[in-house]
Short mmCIF file of C-alpha atoms in Angstrom, two decimals:
data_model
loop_
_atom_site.label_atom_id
_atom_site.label_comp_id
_atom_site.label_asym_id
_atom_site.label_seq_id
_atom_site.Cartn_x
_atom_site.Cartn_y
_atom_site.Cartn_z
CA UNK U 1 0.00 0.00 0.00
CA UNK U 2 1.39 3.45 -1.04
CA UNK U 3 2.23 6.13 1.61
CA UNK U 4 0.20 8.05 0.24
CA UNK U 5 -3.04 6.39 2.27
CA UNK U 6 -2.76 6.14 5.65
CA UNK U 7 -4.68 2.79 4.68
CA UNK U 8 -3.08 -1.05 5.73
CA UNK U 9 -4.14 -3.18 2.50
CA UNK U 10 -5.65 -5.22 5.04
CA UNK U 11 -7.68 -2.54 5.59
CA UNK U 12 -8.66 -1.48 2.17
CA UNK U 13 -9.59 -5.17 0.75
CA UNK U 14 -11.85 -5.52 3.20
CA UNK U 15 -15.55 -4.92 2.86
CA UNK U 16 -18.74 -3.36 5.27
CA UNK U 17 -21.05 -5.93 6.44
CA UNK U 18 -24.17 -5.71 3.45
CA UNK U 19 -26.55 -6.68 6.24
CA UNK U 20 -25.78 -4.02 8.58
CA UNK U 21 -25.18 -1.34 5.72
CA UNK U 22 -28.97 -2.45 4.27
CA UNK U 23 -30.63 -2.63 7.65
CA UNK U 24 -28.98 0.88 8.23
CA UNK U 25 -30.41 2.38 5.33
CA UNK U 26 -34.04 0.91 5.92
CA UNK U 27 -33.85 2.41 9.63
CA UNK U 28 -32.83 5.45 7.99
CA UNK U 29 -36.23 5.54 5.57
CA UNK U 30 -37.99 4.64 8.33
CA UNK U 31 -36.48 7.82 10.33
CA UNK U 32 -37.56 10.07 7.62
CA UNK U 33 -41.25 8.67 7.92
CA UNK U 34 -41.25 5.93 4.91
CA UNK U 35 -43.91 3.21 5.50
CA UNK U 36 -40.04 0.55 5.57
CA UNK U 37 -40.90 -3.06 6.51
CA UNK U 38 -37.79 -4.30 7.58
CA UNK U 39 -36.60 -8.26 6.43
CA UNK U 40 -32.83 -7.55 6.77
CA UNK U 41 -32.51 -7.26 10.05
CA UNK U 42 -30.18 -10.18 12.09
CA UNK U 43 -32.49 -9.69 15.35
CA UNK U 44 -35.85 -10.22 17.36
CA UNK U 45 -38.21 -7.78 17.36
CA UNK U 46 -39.10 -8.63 20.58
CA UNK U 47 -37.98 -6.42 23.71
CA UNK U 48 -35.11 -8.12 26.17
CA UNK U 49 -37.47 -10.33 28.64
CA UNK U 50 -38.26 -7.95 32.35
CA UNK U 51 -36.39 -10.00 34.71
CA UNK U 52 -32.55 -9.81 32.37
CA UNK U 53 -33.11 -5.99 32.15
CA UNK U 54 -33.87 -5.94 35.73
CA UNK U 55 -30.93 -8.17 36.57
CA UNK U 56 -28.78 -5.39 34.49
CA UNK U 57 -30.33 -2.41 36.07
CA UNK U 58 -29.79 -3.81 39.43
CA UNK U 59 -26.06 -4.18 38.27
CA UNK U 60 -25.74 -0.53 37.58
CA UNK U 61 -27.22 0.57 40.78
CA UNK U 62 -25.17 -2.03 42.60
CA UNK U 63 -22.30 0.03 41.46
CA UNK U 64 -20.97 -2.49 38.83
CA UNK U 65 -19.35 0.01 36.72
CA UNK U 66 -15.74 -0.68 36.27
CA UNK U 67 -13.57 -3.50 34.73
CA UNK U 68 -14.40 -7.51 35.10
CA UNK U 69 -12.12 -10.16 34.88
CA UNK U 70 -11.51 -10.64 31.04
CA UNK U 71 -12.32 -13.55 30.38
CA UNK U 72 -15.24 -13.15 32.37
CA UNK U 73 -17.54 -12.88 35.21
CA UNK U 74 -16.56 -16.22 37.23
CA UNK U 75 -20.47 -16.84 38.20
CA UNK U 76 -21.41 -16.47 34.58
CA UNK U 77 -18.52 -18.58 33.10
CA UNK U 78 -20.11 -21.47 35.49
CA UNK U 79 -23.27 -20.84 34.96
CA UNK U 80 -22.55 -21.11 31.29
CA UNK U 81 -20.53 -24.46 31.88
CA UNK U 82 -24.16 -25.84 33.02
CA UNK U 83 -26.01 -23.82 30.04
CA UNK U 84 -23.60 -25.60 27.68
CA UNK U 85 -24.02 -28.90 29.16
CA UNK U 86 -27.83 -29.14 29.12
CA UNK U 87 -27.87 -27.45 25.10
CA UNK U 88 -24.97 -29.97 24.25
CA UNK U 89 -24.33 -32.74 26.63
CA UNK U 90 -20.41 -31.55 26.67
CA UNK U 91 -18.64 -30.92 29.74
CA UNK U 92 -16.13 -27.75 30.53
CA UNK U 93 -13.93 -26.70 33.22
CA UNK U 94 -15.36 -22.77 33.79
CA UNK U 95 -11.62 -22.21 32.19
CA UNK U 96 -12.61 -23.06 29.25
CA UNK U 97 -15.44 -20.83 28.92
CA UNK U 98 -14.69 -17.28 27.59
CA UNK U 99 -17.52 -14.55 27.67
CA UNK U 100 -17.43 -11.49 24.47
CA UNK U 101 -18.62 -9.04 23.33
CA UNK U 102 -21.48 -11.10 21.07
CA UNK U 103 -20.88 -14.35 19.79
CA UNK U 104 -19.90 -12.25 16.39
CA UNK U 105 -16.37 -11.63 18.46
CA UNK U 106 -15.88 -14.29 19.86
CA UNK U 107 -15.84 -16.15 15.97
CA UNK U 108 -13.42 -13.63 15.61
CA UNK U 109 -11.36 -14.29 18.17
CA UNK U 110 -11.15 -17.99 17.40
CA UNK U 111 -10.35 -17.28 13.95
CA UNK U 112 -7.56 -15.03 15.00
CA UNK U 113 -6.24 -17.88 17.45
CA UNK U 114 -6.40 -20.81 15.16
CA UNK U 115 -5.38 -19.82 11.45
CA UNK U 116 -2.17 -18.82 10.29
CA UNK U 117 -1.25 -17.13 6.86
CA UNK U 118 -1.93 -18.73 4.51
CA UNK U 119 -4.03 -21.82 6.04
CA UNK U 120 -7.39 -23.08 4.62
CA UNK U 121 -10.71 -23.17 5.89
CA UNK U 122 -14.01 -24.69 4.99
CA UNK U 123 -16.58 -22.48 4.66
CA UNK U 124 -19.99 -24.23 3.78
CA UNK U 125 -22.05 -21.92 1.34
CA UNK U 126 -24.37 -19.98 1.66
CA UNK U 127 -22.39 -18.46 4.52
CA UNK U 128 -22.76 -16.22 6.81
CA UNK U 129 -21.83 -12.63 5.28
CA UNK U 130 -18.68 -12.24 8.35
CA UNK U 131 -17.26 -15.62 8.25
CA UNK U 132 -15.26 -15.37 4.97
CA UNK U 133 -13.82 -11.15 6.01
CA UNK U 134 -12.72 -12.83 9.16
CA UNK U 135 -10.64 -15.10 7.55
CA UNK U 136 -9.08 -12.54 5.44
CA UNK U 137 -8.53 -10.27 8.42
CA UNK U 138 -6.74 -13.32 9.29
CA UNK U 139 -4.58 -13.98 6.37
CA UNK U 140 -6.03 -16.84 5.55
CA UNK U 141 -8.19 -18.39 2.83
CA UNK U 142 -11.71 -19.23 2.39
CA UNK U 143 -12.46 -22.23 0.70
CA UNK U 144 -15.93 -22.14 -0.20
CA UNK U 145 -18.06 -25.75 -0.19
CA UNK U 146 -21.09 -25.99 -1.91
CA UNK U 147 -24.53 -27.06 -0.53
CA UNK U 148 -27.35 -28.75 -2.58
CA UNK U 149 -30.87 -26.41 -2.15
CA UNK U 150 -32.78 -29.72 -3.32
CA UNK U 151 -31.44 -31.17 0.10
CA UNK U 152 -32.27 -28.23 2.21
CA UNK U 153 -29.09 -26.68 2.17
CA UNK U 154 -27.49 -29.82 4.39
CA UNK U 155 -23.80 -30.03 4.48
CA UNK U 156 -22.25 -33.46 4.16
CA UNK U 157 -19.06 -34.62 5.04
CA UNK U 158 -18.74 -35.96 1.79
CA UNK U 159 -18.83 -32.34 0.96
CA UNK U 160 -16.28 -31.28 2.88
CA UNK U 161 -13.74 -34.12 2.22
CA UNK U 162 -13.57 -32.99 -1.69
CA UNK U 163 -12.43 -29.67 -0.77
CA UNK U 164 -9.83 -30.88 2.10
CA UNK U 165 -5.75 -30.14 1.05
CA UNK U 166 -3.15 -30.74 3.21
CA UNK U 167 -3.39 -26.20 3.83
CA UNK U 168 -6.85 -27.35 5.19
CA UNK U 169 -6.77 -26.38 9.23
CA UNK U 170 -10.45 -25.15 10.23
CA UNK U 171 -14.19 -26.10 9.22
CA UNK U 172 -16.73 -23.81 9.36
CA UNK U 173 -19.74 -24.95 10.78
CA UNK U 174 -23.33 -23.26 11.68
CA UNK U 175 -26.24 -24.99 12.47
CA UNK U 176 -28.60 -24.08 12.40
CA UNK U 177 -27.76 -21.65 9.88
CA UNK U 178 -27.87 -17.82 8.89
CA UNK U 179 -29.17 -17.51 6.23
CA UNK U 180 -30.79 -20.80 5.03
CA UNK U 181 -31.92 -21.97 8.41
CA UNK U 182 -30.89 -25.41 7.41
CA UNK U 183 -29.86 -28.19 10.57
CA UNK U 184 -27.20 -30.85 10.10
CA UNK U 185 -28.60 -34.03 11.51
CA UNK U 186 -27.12 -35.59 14.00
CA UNK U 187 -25.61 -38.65 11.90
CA UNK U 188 -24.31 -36.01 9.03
CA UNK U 189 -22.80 -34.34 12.07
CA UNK U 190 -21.38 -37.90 13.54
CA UNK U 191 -19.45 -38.62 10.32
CA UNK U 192 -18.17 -34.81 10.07
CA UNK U 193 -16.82 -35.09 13.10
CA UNK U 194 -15.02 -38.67 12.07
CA UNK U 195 -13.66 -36.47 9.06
CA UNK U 196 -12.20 -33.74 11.76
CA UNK U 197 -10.19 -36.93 13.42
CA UNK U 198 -9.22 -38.66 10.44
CA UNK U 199 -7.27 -35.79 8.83
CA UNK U 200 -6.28 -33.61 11.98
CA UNK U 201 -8.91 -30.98 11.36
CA UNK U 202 -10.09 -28.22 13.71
CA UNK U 203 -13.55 -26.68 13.97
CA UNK U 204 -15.30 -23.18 14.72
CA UNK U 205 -18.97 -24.46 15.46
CA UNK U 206 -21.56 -21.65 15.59
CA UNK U 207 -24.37 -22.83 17.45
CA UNK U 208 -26.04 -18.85 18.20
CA UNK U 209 -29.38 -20.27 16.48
CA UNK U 210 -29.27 -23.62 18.81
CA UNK U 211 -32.53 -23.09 20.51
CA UNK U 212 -34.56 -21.90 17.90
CA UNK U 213 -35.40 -25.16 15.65
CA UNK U 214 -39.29 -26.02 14.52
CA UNK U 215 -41.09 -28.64 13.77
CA UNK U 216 -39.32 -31.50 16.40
CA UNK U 217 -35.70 -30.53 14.75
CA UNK U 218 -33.04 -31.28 17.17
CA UNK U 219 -29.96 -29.66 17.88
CA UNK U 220 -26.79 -31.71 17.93
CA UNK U 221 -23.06 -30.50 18.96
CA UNK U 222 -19.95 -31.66 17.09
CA UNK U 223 -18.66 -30.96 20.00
CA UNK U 224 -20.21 -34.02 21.90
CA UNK U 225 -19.61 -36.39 19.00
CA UNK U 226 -16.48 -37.63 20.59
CA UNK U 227 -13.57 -36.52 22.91
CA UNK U 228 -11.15 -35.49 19.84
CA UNK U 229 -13.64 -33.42 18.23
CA UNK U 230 -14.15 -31.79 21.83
CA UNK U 231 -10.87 -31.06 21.92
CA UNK U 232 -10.18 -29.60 18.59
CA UNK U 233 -13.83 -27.67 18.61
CA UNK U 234 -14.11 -23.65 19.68
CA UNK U 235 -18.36 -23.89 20.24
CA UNK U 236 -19.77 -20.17 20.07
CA UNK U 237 -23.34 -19.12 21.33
CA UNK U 238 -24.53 -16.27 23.03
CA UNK U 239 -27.86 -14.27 24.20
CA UNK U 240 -28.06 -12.06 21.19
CA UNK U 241 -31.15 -14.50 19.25
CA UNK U 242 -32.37 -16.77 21.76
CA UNK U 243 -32.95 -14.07 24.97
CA UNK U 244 -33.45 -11.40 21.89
CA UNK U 245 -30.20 -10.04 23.42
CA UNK U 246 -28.44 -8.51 20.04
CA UNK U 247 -27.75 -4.46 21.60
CA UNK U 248 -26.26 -6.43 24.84
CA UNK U 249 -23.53 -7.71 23.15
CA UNK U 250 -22.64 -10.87 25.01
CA UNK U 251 -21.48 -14.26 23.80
CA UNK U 252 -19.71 -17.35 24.87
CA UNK U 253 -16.92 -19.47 23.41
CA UNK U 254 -16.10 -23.14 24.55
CA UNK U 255 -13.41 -25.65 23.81
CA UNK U 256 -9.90 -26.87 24.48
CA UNK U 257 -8.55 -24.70 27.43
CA UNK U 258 -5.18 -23.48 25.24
CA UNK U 259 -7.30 -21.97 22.48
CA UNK U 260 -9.30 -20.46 24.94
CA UNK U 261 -6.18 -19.06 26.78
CA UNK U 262 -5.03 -17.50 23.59
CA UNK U 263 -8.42 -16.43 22.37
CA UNK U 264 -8.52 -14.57 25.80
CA UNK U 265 -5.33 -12.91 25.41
CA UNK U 266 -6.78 -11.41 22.19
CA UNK U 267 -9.24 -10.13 23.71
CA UNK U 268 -7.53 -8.75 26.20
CA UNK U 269 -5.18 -6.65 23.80
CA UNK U 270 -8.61 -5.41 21.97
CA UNK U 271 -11.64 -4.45 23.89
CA UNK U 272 -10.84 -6.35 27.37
CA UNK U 273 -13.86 -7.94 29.27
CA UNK U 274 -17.19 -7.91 27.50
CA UNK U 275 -19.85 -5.06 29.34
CA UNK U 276 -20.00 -5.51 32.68
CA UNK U 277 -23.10 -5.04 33.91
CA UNK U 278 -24.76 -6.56 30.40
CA UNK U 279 -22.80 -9.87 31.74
CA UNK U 280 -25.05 -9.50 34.99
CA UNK U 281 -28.21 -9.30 32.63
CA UNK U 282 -26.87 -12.65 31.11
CA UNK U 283 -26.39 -14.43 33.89
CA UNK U 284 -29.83 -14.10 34.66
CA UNK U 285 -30.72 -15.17 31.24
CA UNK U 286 -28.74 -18.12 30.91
CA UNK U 287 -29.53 -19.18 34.63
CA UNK U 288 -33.29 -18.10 35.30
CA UNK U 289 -36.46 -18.41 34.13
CA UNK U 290 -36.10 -20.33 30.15
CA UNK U 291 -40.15 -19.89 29.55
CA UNK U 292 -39.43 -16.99 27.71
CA UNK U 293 -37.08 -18.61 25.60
CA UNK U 294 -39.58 -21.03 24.26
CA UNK U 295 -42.70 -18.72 23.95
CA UNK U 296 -40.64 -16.62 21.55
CA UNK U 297 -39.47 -20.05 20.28
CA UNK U 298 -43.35 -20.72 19.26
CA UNK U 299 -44.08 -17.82 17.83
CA UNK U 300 -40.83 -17.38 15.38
CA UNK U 301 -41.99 -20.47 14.35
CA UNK U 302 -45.60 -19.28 13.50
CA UNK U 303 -44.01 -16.76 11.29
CA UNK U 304 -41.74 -19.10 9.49
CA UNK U 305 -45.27 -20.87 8.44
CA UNK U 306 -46.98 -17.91 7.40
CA UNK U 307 -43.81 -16.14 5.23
CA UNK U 308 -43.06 -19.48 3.14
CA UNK U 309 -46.50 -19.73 2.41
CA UNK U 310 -46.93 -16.53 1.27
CA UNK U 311 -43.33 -16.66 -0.49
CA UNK U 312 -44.58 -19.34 -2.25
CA UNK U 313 -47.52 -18.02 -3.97
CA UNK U 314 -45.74 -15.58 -5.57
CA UNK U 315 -45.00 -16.35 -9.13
CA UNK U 316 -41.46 -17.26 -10.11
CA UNK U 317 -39.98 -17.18 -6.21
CA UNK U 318 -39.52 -20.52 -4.77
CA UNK U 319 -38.84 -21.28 -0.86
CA UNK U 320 -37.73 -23.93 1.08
CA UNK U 321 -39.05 -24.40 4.70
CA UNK U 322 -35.59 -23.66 7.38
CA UNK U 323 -35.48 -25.98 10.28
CA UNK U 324 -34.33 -23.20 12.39
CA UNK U 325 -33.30 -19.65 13.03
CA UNK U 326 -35.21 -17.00 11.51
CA UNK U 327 -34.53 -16.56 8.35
CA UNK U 328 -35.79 -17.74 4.65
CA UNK U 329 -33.77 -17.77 1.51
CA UNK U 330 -36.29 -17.76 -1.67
CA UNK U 331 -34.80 -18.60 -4.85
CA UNK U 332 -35.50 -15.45 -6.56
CA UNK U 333 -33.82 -16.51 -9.87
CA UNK U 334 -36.98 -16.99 -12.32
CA UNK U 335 -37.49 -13.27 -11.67
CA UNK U 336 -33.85 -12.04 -12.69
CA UNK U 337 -33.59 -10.96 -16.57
CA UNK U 338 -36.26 -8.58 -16.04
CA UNK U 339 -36.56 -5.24 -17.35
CA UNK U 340 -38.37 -2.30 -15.15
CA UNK U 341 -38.47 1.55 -15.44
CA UNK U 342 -35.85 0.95 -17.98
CA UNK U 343 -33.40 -0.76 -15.98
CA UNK U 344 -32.43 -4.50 -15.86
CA UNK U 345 -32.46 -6.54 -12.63
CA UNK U 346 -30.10 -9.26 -13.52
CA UNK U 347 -28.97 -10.11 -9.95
CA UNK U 348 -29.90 -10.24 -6.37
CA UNK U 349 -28.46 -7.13 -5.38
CA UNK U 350 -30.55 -5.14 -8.05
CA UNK U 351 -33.61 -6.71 -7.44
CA UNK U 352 -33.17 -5.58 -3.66
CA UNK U 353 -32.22 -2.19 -4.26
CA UNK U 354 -35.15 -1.96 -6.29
CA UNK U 355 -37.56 -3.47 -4.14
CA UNK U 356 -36.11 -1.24 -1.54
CA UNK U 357 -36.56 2.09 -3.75
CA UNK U 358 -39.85 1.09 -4.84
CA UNK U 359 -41.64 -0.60 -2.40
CA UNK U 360 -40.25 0.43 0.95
CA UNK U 361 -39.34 -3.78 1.22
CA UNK U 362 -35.63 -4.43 2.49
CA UNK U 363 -34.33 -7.60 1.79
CA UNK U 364 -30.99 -8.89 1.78
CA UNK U 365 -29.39 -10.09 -1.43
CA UNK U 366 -27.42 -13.53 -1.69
CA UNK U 367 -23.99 -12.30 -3.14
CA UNK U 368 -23.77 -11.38 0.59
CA UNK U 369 -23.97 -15.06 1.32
CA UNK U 370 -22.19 -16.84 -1.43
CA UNK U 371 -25.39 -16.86 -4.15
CA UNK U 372 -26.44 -15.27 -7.18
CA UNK U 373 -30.07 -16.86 -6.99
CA UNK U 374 -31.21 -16.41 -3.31
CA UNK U 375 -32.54 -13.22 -1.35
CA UNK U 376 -32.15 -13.50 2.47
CA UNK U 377 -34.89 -12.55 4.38
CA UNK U 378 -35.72 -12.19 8.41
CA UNK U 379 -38.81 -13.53 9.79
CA UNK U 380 -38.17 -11.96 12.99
CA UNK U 381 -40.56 -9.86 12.53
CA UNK U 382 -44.24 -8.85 13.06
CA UNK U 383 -46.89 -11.26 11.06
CA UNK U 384 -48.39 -7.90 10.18
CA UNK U 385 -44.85 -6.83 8.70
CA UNK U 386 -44.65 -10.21 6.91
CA UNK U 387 -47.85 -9.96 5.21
CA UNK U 388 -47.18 -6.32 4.36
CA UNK U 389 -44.10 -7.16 2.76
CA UNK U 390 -44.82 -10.43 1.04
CA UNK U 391 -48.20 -8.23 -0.26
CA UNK U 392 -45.66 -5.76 -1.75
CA UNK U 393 -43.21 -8.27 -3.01
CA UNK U 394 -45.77 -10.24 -5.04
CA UNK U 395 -47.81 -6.82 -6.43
CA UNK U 396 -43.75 -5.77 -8.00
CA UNK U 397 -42.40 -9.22 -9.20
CA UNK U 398 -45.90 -9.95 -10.60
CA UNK U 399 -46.42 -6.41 -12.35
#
């Protein structure tokens, strides 16, 4: 990079999360008075449950104000060693738990521990929009492994063992996932993790979407396939989706008590320990009262019925039914090739900006994620919002 910017190339090649930048500009129409139902945003709509905001307010009166330990409040990095245990079946020491700021850190972090210049990493697509800048921030390289949509987006180890060299050092795993929603079953998972032992592999599992699955879908751990892929797996979750936590900004990583250690020295050379008194609000989350997990559980699921239905009775869009999290991807690609008000929409990104300029409908297009035919969209949402929006979708792509 040339003196002349004060700009590390590092810096320059990397790009603005699409997601944020599009959920930005809808909350910005929105602002100005525009009529904006909002599909891009990564986040409940529902308000942090009483007793966590309570638990955080008492915090701040308590005088909880200054630093934490980094790694963590020690009650909260036990009670998480029991939160992972029941969600996984895996046991930790409390060392090997390390509390972030959001689960989206705390990716980073292991990333930053684990891969060296140069060294590949398996990175099922469609992928979350973060996973593949992380990687570069890291030096290393993203090796992208394609998913079948006629098999609901499940990733195989089959999959993965075409794209393994001996450069290959992580997999990428989230499941459920952002943004398909698709779940790896438990015996897909069993021989992935046989794949992890047989050539050496480590893992990054994302599990943030862990609590949200539908329709009897359940949630299985690599790490509790066996004790090697414990030991070679970093598991992230947090509060963010599940407690409708996202502003809070606390998340959890889990696994082998060195990468942990180094993870935490990271951290403490970047933002040291996550918020403290947000860490008292998830302590009560993660330890109290789970009803409210599973009411807003029921009714994400609700939603994901009513949006593929409607999604689906639009001409030309076609959409699969996720297992979990809260998000659809509609193959949009029937309606690319089209001409309107003199300008072609030839690829996901147009059609959104245009449904965004014309409708007041933010979506999220799939380039973000790794495909040209898919727009992502966010069910977390009111069913009000989701019949608004489908209502507007179908009136433009049917014109």
């Amino acid at each position: 990079m040339s003196k002349e910017t004060p700009l590390s190339m590092r810096a320059a090649a990397g790009k603005p999360s699409m997601t944020m930048a599009i959920t930005a500009k809808a909350k910005g129409l929105k602002a100005e008075g525009k009529d904006v139902v909002n599909f891009a945003a990564g986040e409940p709509d529902f308000k942090t449950p009483v007793h966590i905001c309570e638990a955080g307010i008492k915090a701040i009166k308590d005088g909880v104000h200054g630093y934490l330990p980094n790694p963590g409040l020690p009650e909260l990095r036990k009670a998480a060693v029991k939160w992972f245990e029941d969600d996984m079946g895996v046991e930790y020491d409390f060392t090997q738990i390390l509390v972030s700021p959001g689960a989206k850190f705390s990716i980073y972090l292991a990333i930053e521990a684990m891969v060296d210049p140069g060294d590949e990493v398996l990175l099922p697509a469609p992928y979350w929009v973060s996973y593949p800048e992380m990687v570069a921030l890291a030096d290393g390289k993203t090796v992208v492994v394609q998913t079948d949509e006629d098999k609901g987006f499940e990733l195989t180890a089959a999959m993965l063992e075409e794209n393994i060299t001996p450069q290959t050092k992580v997999v990428i795993l989230t499941s459920p996932s952002n943004p398909s929603g698709a779940l790896i079953t438990k015996a897909e998972i069993i021989k992935i993790g046989e794949l992890l032992e047989k050539h050496g592999l480590y893992c990054i599992s994302d599990e943030i979407y862990s609590k949200l699955l539908y329709a009897g879908s359940e949630h299985c751990s690599i790490a509790a396939v066996s004790e090697y892929c414990k030991e070679h797996t970093i598991v992230v979750n947090g509060c963010s989706k599940a407690y409708a936590m996202t502003g809070w900004r606390i998340g959890f990583a889990a696994g082998p008590a060195a990468i942990i250690k180094a993870m935490a020295s990271i951290q403490s050379q970047s933002t040291s320990n996550a918020c403290s008194m947000a860490q008292f609000a998830a302590l009560a989350a993660i330890s109290g009262d789970q009803s409210c997990v599973e009411s807003m559980r029921k009714e994400f699921e609700s939603r994901r019925e009513l949006i593929v239905e409607l999604l689906n009775d639009i001409a030309g869009v076609e959409c699969a039914v996720p297992n979990g999290a809260f998000y659809v991807l509609p193959d949009i690609s029937k309606c690319l090739g089209r001409e309107y008000a003199g300008k072609m929409i030839n690829t996901p990104f147009e059609l959104c900006d245009i449904l965004l300029e014309e409708t007041l409908v933010a979506c999220v297009p799939g380039e973000a994620f790794g495909t040209e035919k898919h727009i992502r969209m966010s069910y977390a949402t009111s069913r009000k919002d989701i019949e608004e929006g489908c209502k507007r979708i179908k009136a433009f792509l049917e014109q």
